[in-house]
XYZ file of C-alpha atoms in Angstrom:
176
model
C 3.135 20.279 34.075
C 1.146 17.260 32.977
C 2.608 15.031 30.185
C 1.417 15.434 26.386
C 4.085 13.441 24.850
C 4.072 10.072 23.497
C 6.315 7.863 21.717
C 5.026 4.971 19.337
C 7.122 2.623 16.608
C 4.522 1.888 14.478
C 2.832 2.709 11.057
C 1.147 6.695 11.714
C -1.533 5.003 9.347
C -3.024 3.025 12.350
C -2.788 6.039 14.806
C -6.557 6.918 16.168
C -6.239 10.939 17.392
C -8.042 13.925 16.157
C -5.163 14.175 13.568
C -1.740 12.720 11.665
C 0.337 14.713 10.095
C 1.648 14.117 6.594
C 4.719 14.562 5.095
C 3.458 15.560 1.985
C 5.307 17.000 -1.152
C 4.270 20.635 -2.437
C 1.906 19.091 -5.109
C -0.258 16.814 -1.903
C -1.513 14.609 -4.241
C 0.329 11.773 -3.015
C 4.302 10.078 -2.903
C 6.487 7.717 -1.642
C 7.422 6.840 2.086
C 4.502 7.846 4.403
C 2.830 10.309 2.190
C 2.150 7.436 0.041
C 1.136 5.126 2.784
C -1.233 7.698 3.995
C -3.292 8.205 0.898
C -2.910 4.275 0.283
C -5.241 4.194 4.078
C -7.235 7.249 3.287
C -8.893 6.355 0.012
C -9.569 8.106 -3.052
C -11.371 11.041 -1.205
C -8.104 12.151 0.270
C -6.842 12.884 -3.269
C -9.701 14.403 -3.908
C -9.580 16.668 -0.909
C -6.144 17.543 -1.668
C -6.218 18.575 -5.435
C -9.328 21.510 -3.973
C -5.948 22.961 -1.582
C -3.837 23.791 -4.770
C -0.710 22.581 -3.112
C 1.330 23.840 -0.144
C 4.722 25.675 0.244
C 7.061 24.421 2.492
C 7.017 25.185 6.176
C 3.412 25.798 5.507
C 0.294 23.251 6.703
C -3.067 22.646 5.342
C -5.965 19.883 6.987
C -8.212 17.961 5.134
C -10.975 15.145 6.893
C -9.373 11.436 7.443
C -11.802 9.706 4.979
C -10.608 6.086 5.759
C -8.262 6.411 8.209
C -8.665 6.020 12.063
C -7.545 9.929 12.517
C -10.582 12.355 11.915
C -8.329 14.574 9.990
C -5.007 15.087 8.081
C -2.836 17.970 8.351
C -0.546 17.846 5.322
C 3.108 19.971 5.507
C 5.584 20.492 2.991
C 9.130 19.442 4.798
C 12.642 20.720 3.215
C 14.545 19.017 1.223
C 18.294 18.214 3.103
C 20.881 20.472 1.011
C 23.426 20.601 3.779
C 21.380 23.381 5.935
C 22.363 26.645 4.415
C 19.082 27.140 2.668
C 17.574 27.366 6.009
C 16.330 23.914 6.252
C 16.020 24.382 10.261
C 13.874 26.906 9.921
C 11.705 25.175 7.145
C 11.211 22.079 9.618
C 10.575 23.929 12.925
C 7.658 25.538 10.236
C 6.080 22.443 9.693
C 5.519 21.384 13.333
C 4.658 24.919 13.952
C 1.979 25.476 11.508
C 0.620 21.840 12.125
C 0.081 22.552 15.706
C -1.284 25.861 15.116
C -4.231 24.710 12.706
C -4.675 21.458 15.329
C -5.539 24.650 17.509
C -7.401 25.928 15.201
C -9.803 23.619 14.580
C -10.317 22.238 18.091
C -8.376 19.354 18.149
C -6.842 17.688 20.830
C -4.464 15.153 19.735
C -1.712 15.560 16.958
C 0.648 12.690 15.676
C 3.819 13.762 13.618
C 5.941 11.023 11.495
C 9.417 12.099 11.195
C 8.995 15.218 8.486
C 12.075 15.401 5.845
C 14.270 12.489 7.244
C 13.291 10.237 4.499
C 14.103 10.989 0.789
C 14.428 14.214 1.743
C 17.294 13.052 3.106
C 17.054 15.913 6.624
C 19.418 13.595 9.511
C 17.279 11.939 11.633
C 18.852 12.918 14.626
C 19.015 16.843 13.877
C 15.518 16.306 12.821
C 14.289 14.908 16.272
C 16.146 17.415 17.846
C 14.128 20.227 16.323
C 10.867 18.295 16.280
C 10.935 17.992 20.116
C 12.061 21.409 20.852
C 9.841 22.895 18.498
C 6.785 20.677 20.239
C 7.880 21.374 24.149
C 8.017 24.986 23.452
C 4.758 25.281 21.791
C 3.196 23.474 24.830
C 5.584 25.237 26.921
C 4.182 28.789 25.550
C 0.573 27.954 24.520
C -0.415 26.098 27.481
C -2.258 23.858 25.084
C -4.252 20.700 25.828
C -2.856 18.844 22.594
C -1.120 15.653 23.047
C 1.548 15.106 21.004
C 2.897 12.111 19.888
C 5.994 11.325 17.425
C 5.221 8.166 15.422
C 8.655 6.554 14.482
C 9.355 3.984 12.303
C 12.405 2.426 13.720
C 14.150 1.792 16.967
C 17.134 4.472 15.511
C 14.551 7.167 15.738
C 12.974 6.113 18.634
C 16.171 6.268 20.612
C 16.494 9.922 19.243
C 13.565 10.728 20.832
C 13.670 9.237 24.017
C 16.988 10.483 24.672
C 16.182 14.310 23.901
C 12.473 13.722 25.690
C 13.611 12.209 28.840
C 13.563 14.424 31.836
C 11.172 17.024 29.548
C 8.615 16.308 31.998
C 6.468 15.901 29.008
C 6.898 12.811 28.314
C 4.114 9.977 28.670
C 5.812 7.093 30.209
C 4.106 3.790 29.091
């Protein structure tokens, strides 16, 4: 099995692949934390784009073009809000990476970039959070065979170690 993984601390604004994802709110027309960051780099076309989707449940994905941005393309999804996982958060989360990786499919692409969906004021622990993003991703490689590369864009060294620690010895991670 050949590596698809990366990991990168850094801003997912700078990221040049075929897509980022966002981790939008159901409305898509823009927040705090990267959502806002995002349309901030996109321009005023992004908002644009987004208010012609009509929102987004959550779990669900939906892509619109880059505009501004170094990735050709967004894919926004609707993360869950944390209330203390009986309102099947899990599930909700392991949605959004799902969904995202089946439009990247989709539409061709061949390079994906996820920030860390929910774990802001959404308030979904970080660690818990990694821990479904990576399984979620390695299985859909595992089972699709796809070509995507994946990589987790992290804003600080906490969720970086996450990562690292549940991606090393995957085999799918790119070292370097």
């Amino acid at each position: 099995m050949e590596p698809r993984i990366r990991l990168i601390q850094g801003d997912i604004t700078s990221i040049r692949v075929d897509a980022i994802v966002n981790a939008a709110n159901h409305t898509l027309l823009g927040g705090g934390g990267v959502d806002g960051a995002i349309h901030r780099a996109a321009g005023p076309e992004l908002l644009e784009s987004c208010r012609l989707l009509k929102g987004c449940e959550t779990g669900q994905a939906k892509i619109t073009p880059g505009f501004q941005l170094p990735a050709r393309h967004v894919i926004h999804t609707v993360g869950p809000v944390w209330r203390g996982g009986k309102q099947h958060e899990p599930e909700l989360l392991q949605s959004c990476y799902v969904h995202s990786l089946e439009l990247a499919l989709e539409k061709g692409l061949r390079s994906i970039a996820f920030p860390n969906i929910s774990t802001g004021v959404y308030g979904f622990p970080k660690e818990l959070a990694a821990e479904i993003a990576t399984r979620t991703v390695v299985q859909f490689l595992e089972e699709k065979g796809s070509v995507l590369e994946v990589s987790f864009v992290v804003f600080d060294r906490e969720n970086l170690s996450h990562y690292h620690r549940l991606l090393d010895g995957s085999g799918f991670l790119l070292k370097g």
